[in-house]
PDB file of C-alpha atoms and ligand atoms in Angstrom:
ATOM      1  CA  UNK A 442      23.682   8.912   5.145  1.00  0.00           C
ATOM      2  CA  UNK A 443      21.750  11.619   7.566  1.00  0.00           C
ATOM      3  CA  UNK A 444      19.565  11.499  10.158  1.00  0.00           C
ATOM      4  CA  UNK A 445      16.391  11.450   8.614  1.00  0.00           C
ATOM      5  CA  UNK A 446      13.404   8.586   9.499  1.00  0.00           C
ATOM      6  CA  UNK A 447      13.125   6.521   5.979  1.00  0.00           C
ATOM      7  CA  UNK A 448       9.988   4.508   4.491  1.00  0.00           C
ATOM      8  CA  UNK A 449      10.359   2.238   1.754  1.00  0.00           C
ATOM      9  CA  UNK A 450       6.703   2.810  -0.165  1.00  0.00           C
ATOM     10  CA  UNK A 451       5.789   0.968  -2.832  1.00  0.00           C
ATOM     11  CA  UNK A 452       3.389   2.602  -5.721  1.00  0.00           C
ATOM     12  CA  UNK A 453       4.403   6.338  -5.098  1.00  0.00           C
ATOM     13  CA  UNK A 454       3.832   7.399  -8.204  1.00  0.00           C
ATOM     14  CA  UNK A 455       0.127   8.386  -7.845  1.00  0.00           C
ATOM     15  CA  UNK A 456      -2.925   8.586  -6.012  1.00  0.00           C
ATOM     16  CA  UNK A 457      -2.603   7.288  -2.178  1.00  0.00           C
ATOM     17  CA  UNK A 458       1.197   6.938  -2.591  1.00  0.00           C
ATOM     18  CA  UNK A 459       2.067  10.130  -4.216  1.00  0.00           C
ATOM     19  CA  UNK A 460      -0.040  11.857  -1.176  1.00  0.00           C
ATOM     20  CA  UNK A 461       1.666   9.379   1.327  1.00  0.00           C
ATOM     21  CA  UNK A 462       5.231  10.812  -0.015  1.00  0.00           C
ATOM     22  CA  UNK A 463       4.292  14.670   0.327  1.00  0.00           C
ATOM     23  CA  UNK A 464       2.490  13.622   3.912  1.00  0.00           C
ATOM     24  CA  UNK A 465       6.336  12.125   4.855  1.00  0.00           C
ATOM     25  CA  UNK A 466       8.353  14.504   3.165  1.00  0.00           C
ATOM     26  CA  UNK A 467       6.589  17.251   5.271  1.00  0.00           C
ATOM     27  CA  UNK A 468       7.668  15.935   8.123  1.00  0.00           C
ATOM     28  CA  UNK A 469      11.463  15.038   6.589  1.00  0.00           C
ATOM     29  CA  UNK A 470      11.857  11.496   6.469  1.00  0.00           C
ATOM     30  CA  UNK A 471      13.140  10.450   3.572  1.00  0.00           C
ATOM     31  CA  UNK A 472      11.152   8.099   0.810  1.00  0.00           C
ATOM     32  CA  UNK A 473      12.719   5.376  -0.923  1.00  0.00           C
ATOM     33  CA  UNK A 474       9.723   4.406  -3.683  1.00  0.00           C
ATOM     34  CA  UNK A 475       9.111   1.621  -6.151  1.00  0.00           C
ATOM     35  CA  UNK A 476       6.764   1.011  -8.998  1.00  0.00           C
ATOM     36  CA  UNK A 477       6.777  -0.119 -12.570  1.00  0.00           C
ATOM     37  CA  UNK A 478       7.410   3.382 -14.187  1.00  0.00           C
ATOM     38  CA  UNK A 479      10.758   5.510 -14.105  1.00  0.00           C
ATOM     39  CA  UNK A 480      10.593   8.352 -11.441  1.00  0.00           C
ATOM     40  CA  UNK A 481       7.404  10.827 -12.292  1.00  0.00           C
ATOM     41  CA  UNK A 482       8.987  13.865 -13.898  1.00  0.00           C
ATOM     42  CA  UNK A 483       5.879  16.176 -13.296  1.00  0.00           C
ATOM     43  CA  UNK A 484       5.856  15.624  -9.700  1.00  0.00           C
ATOM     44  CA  UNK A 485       9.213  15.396  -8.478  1.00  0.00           C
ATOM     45  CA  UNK A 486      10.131  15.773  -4.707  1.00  0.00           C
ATOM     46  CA  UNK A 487      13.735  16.530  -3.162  1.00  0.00           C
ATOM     47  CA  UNK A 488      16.053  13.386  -3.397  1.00  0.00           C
ATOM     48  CA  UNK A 489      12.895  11.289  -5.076  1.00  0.00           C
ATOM     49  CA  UNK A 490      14.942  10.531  -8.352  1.00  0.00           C
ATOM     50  CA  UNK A 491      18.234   8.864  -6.686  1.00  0.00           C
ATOM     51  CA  UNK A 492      15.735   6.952  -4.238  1.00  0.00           C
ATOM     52  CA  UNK A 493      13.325   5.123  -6.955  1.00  0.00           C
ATOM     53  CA  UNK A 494      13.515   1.663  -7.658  1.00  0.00           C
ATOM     54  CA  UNK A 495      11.963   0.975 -10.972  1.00  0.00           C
ATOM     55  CA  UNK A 496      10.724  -2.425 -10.100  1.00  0.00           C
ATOM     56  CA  UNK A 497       7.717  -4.897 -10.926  1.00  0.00           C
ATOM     57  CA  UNK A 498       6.158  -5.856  -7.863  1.00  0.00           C
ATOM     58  CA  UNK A 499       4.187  -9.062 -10.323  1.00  0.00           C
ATOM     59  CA  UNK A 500       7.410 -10.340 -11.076  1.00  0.00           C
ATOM     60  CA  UNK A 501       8.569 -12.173  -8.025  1.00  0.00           C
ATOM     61  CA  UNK A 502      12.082 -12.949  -8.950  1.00  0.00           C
ATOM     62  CA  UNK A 503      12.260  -9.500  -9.630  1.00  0.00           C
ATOM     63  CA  UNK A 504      10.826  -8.392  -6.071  1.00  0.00           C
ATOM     64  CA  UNK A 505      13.239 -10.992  -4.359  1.00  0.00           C
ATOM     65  CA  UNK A 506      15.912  -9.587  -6.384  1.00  0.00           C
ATOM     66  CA  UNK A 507      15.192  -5.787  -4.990  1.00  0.00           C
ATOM     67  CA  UNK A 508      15.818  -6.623  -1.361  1.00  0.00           C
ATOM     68  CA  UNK A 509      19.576  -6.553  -2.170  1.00  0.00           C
ATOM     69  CA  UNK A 510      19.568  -3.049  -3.429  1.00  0.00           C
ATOM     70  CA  UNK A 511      16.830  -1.894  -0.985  1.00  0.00           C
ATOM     71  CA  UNK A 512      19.137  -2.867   1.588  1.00  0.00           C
ATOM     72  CA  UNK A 513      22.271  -0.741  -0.184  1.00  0.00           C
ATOM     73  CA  UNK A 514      20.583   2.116   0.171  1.00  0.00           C
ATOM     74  CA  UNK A 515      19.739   1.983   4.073  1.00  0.00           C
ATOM     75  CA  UNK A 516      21.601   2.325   6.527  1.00  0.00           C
ATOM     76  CA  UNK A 517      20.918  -0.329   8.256  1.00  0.00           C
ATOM     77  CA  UNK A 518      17.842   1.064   9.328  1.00  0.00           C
ATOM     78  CA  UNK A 519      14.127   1.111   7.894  1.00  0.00           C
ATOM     79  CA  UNK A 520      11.482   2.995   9.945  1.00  0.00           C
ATOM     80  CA  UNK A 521       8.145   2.478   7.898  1.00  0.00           C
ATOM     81  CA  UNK A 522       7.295   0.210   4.818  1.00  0.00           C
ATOM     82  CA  UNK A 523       4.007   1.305   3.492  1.00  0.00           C
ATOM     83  CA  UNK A 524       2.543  -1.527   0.709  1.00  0.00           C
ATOM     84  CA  UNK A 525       0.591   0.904  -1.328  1.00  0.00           C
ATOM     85  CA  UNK A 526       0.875  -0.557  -4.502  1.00  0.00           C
ATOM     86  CA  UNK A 527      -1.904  -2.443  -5.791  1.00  0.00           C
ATOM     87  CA  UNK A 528      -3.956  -3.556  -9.336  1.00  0.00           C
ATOM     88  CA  UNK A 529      -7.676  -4.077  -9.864  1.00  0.00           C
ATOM     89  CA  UNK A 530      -7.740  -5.580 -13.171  1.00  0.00           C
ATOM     90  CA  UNK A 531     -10.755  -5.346 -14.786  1.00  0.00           C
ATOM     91  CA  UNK A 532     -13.000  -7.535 -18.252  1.00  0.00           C
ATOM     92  CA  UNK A 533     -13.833  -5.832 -21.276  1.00  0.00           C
ATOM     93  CA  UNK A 534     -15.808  -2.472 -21.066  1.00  0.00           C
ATOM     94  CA  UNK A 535     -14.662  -2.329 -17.416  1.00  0.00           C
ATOM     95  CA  UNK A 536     -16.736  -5.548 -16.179  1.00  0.00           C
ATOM     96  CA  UNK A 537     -15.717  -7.066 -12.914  1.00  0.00           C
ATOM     97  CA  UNK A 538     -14.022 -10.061 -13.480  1.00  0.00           C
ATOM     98  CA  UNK A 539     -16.017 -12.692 -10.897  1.00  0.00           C
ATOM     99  CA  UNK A 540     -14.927 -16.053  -9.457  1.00  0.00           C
ATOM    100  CA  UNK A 541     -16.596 -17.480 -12.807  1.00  0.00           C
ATOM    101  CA  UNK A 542     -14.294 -15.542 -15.510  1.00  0.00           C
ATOM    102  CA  UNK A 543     -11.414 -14.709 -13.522  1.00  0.00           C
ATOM    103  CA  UNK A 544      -8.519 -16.560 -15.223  1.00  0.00           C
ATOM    104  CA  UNK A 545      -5.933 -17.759 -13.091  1.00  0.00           C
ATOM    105  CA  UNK A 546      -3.147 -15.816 -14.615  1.00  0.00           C
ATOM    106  CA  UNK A 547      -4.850 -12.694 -13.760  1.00  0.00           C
ATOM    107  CA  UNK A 548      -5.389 -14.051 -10.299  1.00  0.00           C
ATOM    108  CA  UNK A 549      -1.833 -14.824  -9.862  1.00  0.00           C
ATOM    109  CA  UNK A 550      -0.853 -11.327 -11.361  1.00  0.00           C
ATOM    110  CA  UNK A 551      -3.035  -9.513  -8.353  1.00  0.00           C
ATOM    111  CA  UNK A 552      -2.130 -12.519  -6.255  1.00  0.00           C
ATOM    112  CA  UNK A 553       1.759 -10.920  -6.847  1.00  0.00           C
ATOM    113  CA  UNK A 554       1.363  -7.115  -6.210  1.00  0.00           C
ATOM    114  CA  UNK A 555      -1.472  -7.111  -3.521  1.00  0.00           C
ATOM    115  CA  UNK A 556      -0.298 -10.086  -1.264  1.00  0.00           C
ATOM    116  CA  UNK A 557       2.795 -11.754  -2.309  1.00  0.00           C
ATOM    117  CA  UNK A 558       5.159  -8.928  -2.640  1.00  0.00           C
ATOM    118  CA  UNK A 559       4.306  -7.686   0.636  1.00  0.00           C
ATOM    119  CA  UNK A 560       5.589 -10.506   2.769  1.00  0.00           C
ATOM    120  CA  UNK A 561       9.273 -10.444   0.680  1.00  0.00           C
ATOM    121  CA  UNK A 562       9.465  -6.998   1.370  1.00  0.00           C
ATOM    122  CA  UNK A 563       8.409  -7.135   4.824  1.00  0.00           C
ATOM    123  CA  UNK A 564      10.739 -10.319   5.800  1.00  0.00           C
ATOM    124  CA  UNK A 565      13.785  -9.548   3.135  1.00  0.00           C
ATOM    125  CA  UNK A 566      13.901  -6.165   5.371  1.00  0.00           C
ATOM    126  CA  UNK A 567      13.210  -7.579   8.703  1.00  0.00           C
ATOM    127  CA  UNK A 568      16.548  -6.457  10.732  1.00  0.00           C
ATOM    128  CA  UNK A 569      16.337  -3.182   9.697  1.00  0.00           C
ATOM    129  CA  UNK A 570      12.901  -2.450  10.462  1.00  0.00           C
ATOM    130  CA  UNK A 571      13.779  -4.599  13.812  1.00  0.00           C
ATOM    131  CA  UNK A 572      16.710  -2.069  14.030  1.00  0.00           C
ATOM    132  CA  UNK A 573      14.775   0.858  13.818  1.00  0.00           C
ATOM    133  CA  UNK A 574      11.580  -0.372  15.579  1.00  0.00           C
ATOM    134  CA  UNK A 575       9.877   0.365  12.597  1.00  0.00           C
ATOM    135  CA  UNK A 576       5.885  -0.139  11.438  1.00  0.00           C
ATOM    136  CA  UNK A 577       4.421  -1.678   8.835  1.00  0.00           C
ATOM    137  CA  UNK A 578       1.051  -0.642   6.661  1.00  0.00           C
ATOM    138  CA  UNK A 579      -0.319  -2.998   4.362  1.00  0.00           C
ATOM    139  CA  UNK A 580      -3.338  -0.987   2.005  1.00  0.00           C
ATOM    140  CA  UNK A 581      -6.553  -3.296   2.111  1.00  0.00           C
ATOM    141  CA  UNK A 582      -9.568  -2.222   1.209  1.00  0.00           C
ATOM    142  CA  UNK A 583     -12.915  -2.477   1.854  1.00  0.00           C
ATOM    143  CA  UNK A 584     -13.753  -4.824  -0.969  1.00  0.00           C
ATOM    144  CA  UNK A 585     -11.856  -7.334   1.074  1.00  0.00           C
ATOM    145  CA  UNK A 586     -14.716  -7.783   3.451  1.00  0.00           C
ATOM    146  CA  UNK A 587     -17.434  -7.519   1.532  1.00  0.00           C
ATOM    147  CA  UNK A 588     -18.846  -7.865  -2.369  1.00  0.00           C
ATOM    148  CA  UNK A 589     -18.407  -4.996  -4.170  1.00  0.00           C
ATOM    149  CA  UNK A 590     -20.040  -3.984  -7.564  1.00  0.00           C
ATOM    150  CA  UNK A 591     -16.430  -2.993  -8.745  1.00  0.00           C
ATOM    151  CA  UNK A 592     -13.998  -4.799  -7.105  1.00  0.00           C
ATOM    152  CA  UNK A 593     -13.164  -7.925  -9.089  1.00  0.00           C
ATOM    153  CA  UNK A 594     -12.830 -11.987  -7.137  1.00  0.00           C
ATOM    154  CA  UNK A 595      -9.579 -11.805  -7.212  1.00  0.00           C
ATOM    155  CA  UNK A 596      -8.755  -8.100  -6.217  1.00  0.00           C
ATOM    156  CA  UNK A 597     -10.827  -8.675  -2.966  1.00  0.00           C
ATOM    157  CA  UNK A 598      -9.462 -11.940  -1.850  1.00  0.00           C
ATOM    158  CA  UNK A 599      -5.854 -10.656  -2.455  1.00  0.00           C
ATOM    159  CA  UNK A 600      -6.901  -7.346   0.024  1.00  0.00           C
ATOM    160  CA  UNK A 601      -8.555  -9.840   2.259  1.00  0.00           C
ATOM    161  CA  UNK A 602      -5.428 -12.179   2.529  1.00  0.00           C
ATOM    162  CA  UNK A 603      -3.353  -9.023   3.186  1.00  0.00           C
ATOM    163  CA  UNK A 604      -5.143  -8.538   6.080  1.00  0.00           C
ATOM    164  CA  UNK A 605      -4.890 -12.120   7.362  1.00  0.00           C
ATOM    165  CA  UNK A 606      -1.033 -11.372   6.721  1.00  0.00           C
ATOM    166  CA  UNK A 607      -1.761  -8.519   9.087  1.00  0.00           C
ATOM    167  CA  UNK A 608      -2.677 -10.137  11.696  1.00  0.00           C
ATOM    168  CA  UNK A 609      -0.216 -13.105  11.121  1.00  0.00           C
ATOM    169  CA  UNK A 610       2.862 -10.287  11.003  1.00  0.00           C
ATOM    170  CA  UNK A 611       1.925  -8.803  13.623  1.00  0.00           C
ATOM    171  CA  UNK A 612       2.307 -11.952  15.643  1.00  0.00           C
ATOM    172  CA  UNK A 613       5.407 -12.682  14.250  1.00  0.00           C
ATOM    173  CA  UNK A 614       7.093  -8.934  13.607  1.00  0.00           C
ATOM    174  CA  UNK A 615       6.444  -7.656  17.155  1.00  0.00           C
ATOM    175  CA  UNK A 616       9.097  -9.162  19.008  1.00  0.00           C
ATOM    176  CA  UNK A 617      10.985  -7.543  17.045  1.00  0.00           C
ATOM    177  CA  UNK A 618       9.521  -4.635  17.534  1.00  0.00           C
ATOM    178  CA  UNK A 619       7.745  -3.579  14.433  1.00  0.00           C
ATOM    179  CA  UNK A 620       4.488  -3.380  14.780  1.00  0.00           C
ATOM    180  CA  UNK A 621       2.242  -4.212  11.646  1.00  0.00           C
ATOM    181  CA  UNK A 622      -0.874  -2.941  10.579  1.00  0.00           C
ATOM    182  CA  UNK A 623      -3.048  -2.596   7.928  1.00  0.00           C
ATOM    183  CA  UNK A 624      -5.519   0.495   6.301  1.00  0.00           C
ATOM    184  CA  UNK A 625      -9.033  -0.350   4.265  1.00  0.00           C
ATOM    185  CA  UNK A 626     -10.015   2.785   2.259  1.00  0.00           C
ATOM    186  CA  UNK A 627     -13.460   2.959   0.799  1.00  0.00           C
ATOM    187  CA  UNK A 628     -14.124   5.014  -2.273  1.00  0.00           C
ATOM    188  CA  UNK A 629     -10.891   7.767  -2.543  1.00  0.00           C
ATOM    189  CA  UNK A 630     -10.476   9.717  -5.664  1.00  0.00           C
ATOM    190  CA  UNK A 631      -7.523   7.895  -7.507  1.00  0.00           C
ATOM    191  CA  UNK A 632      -7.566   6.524 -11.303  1.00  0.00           C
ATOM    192  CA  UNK A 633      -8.605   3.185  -9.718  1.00  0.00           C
ATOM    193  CA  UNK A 634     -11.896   4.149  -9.284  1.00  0.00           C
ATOM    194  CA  UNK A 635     -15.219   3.369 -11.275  1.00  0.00           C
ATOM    195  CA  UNK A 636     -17.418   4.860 -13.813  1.00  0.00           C
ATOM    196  CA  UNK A 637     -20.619   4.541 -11.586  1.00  0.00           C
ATOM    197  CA  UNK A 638     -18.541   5.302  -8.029  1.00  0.00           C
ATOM    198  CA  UNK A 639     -20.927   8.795  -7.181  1.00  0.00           C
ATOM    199  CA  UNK A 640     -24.217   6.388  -6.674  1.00  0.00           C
ATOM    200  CA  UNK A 641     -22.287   4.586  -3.965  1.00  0.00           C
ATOM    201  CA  UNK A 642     -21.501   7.861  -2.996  1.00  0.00           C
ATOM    202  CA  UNK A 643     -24.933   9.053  -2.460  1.00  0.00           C
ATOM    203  CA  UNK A 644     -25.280   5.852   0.418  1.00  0.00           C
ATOM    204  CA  UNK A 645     -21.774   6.513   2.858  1.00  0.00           C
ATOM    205  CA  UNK A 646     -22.917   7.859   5.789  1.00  0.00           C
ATOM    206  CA  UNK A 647     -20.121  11.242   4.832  1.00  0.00           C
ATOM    207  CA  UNK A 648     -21.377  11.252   1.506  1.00  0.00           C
ATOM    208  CA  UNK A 649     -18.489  12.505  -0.083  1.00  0.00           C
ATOM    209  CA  UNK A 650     -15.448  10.450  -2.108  1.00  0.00           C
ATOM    210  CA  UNK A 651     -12.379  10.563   0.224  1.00  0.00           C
ATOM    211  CA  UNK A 652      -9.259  12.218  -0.696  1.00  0.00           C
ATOM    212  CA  UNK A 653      -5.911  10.452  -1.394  1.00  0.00           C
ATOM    213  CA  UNK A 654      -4.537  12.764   1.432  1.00  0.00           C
ATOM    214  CA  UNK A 655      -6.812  11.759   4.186  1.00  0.00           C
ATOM    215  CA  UNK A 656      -5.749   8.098   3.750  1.00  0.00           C
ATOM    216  CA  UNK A 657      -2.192   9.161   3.683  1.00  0.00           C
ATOM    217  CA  UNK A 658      -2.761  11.058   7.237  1.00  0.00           C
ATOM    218  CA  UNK A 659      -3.608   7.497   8.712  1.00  0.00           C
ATOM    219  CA  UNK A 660      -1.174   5.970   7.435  1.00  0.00           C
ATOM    220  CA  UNK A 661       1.395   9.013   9.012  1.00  0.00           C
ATOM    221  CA  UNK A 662      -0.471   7.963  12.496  1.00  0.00           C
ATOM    222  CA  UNK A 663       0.167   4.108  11.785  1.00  0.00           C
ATOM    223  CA  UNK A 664       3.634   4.934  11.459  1.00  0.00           C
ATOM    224  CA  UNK A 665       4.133   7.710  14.073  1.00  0.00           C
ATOM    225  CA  UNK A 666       4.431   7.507  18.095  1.00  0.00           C
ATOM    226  CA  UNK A 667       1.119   8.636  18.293  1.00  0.00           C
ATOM    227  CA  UNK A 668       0.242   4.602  17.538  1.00  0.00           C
ATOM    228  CA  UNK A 669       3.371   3.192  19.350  1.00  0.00           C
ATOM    229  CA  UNK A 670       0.774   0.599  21.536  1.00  0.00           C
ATOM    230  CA  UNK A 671      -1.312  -0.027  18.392  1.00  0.00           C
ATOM    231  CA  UNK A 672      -0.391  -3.096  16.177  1.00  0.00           C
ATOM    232  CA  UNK A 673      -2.108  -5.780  14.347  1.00  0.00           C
ATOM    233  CA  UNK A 674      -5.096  -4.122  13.496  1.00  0.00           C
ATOM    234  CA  UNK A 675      -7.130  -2.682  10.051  1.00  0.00           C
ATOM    235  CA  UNK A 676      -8.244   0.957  10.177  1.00  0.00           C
ATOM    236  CA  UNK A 677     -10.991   1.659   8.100  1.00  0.00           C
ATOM    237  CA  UNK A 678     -11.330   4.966   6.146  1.00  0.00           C
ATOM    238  CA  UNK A 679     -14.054   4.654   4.603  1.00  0.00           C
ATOM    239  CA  UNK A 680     -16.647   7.516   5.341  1.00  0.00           C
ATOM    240  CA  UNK A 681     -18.763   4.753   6.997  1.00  0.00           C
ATOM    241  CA  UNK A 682     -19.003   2.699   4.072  1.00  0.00           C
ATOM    242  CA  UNK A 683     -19.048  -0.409   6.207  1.00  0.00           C
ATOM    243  CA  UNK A 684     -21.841   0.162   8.538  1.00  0.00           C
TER     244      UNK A 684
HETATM  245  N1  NAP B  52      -8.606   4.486  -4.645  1.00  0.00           N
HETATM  246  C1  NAP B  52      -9.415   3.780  -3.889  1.00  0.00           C
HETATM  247  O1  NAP B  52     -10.610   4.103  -3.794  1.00  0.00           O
HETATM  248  C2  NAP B  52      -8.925   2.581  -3.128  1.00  0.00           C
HETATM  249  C3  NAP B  52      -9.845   1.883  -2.347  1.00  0.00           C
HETATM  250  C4  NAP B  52      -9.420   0.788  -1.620  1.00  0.00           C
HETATM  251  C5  NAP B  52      -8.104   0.400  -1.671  1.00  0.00           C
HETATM  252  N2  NAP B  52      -7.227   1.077  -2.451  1.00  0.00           N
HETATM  253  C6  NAP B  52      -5.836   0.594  -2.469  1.00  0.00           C
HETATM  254  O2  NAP B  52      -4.952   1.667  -2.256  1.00  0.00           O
HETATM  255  C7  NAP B  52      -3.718   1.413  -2.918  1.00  0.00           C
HETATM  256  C8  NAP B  52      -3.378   2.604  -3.794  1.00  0.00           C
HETATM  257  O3  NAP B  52      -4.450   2.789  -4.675  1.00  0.00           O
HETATM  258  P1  NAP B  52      -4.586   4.045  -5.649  1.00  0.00           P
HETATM  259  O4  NAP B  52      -6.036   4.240  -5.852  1.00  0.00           O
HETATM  260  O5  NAP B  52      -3.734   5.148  -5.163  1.00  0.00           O
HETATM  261  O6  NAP B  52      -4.015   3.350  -6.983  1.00  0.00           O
HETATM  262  P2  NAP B  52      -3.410   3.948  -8.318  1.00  0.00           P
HETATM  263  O7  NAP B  52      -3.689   5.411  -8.428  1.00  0.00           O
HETATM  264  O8  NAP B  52      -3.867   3.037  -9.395  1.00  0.00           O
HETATM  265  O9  NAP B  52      -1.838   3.727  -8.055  1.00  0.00           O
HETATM  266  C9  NAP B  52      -1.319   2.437  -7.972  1.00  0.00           C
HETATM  267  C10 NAP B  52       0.184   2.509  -7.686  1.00  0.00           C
HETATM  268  O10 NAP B  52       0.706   1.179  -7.680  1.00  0.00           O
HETATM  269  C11 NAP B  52       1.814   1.085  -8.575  1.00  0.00           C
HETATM  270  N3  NAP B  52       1.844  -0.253  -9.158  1.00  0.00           N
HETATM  271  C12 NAP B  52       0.829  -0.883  -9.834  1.00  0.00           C
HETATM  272  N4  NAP B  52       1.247  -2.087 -10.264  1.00  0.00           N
HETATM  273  C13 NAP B  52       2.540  -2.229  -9.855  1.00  0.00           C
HETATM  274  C14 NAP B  52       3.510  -3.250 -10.017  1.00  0.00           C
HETATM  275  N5  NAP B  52       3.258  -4.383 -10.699  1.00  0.00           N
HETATM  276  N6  NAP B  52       4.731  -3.049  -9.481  1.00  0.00           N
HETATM  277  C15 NAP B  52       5.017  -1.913  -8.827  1.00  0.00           C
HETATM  278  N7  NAP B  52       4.154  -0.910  -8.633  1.00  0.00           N
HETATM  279  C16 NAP B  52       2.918  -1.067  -9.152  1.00  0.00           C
HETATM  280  C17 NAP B  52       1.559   2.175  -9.616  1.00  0.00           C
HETATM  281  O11 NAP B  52       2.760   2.681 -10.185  1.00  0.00           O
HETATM  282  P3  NAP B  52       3.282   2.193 -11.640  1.00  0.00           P
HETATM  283  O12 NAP B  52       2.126   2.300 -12.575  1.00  0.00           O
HETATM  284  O13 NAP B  52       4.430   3.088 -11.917  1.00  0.00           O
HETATM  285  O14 NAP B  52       3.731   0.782 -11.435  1.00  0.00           O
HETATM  286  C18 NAP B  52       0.920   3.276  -8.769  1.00  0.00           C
HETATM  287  O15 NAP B  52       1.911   4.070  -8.159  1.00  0.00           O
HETATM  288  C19 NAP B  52      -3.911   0.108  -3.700  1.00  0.00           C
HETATM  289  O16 NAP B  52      -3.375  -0.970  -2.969  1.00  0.00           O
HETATM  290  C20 NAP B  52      -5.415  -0.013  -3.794  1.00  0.00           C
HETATM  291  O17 NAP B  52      -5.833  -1.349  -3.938  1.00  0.00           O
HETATM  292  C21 NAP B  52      -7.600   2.157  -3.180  1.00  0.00           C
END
């Protein structure tokens, strides 16, 4: 092992986590990453191969089951986990799936990669990030605090129960020493976006679509010094969306 900082991130393999792992990797910590694909051959970083995990987060056996092999591969030490991954299912033609149609299998599904598979993560690694007085980011959104014409029911209350977990981590996690907080990005330009996102463009206050590497530079604050006195909260990066 060397002396590099590591972050276990979950759903490097585009968007907000691919920009999270070049934001880290520039300032040489090493990333340990997990998603449902094998390790993206067209973007490949130094190391990235030997540390993916090829796991399904919706499979909670499966997620339980990582912790063991997470664990072989620190040493004994964890200094950030960023839960990045996420899924925003959507009906036929791209409809948003409301309280009405949602089906509770699809709930469950979100239920599993948004919420669930933080908290297992989180408390399955506990003594290292304890160890290494290490921080936390769970990746809300803003469609957990209010409607939103894309968002589906059960997306939203999965990002708004993430930050509830937020809050209740950060109760629990900090005498430990880990603080734990959470991001809410607005509209970024990642494939989970809309047909129809540039008319809620035209409203933020910024009027622009954020980029994937302006959330990641939060998230590099959330898990730097520079927020050492700063846990249990949600940052919002959002362009103003919210006001
Ligand atoms: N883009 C936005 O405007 C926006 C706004 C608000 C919040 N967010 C949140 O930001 C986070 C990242 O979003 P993004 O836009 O970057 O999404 P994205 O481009 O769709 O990427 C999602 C990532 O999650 C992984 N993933 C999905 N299902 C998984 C599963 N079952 N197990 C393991 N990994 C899984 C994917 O990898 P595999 O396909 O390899 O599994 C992928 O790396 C999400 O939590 C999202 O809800 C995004």
């Amino acid at each position: 092992m060397d002396g590099r900082k590591v972050m276990l991130l979950t759903g490097a393999s585009r968007g907000i986590g691919h920009a999270t792992v070049k934001r880290f990797a520039r300032e040489g910590w090493r990333i340990i990453t997990c998603s449902r694909q094998p390790f993206p051959e067209q973007c490949p970083w130094g190391g990235g191969r030997e540390d993916h995990i090829q796991l399904d987060l919706g499979d909670p056996n499966a997620t339980i089951r990582a912790i063991d092999e997470i664990k072989s591969r620190l040493d004994g030490k964890l200094h950030a986990l960023v839960n990045n991954a996420g899924i925003s299912p959507k009906g036929e033609g791209g409809a948003r799936l409301n309280t009405i149609d949602t089906d509770l299998r699809t709930w469950g599904q979100v239920f599993h990669v948004n919420f669930f598979a933080s908290i297992v993560l989180a408390r399955g690694l506990k003594d290292e990030l304890s160890a290494a007085k290490g921080a936390v980011v769970n990746v809300t959104s803003i469609a957990g605090s209010r409607v939103h014409p894309f968002a589906g029911a059960a997306y939203s209350t999965s990002k708004a129960a993430l930050k509830a977990l937020t809050r209740e981590m950060a109760h629990d996690f900090g005498p430990m020493g880990v603080r734990v907080n959470a991001i809410a990005p607005g509209e970024i330009e990642t494939s989970i976006l809309s047909p129809g996102t540039e008319k809620i463009v035209e409203t933020l206050p910024l009027r622009r679509l954020g980029q994937p590497r302006e959330v990641a530079d939060v998230i590099w604050f959330l898990c730097s010094d520079a927020s050492s006195y700063v846990t249990g909260t949600e940052i919002e990066v959002n362009a103003g969306q919210h006001v």
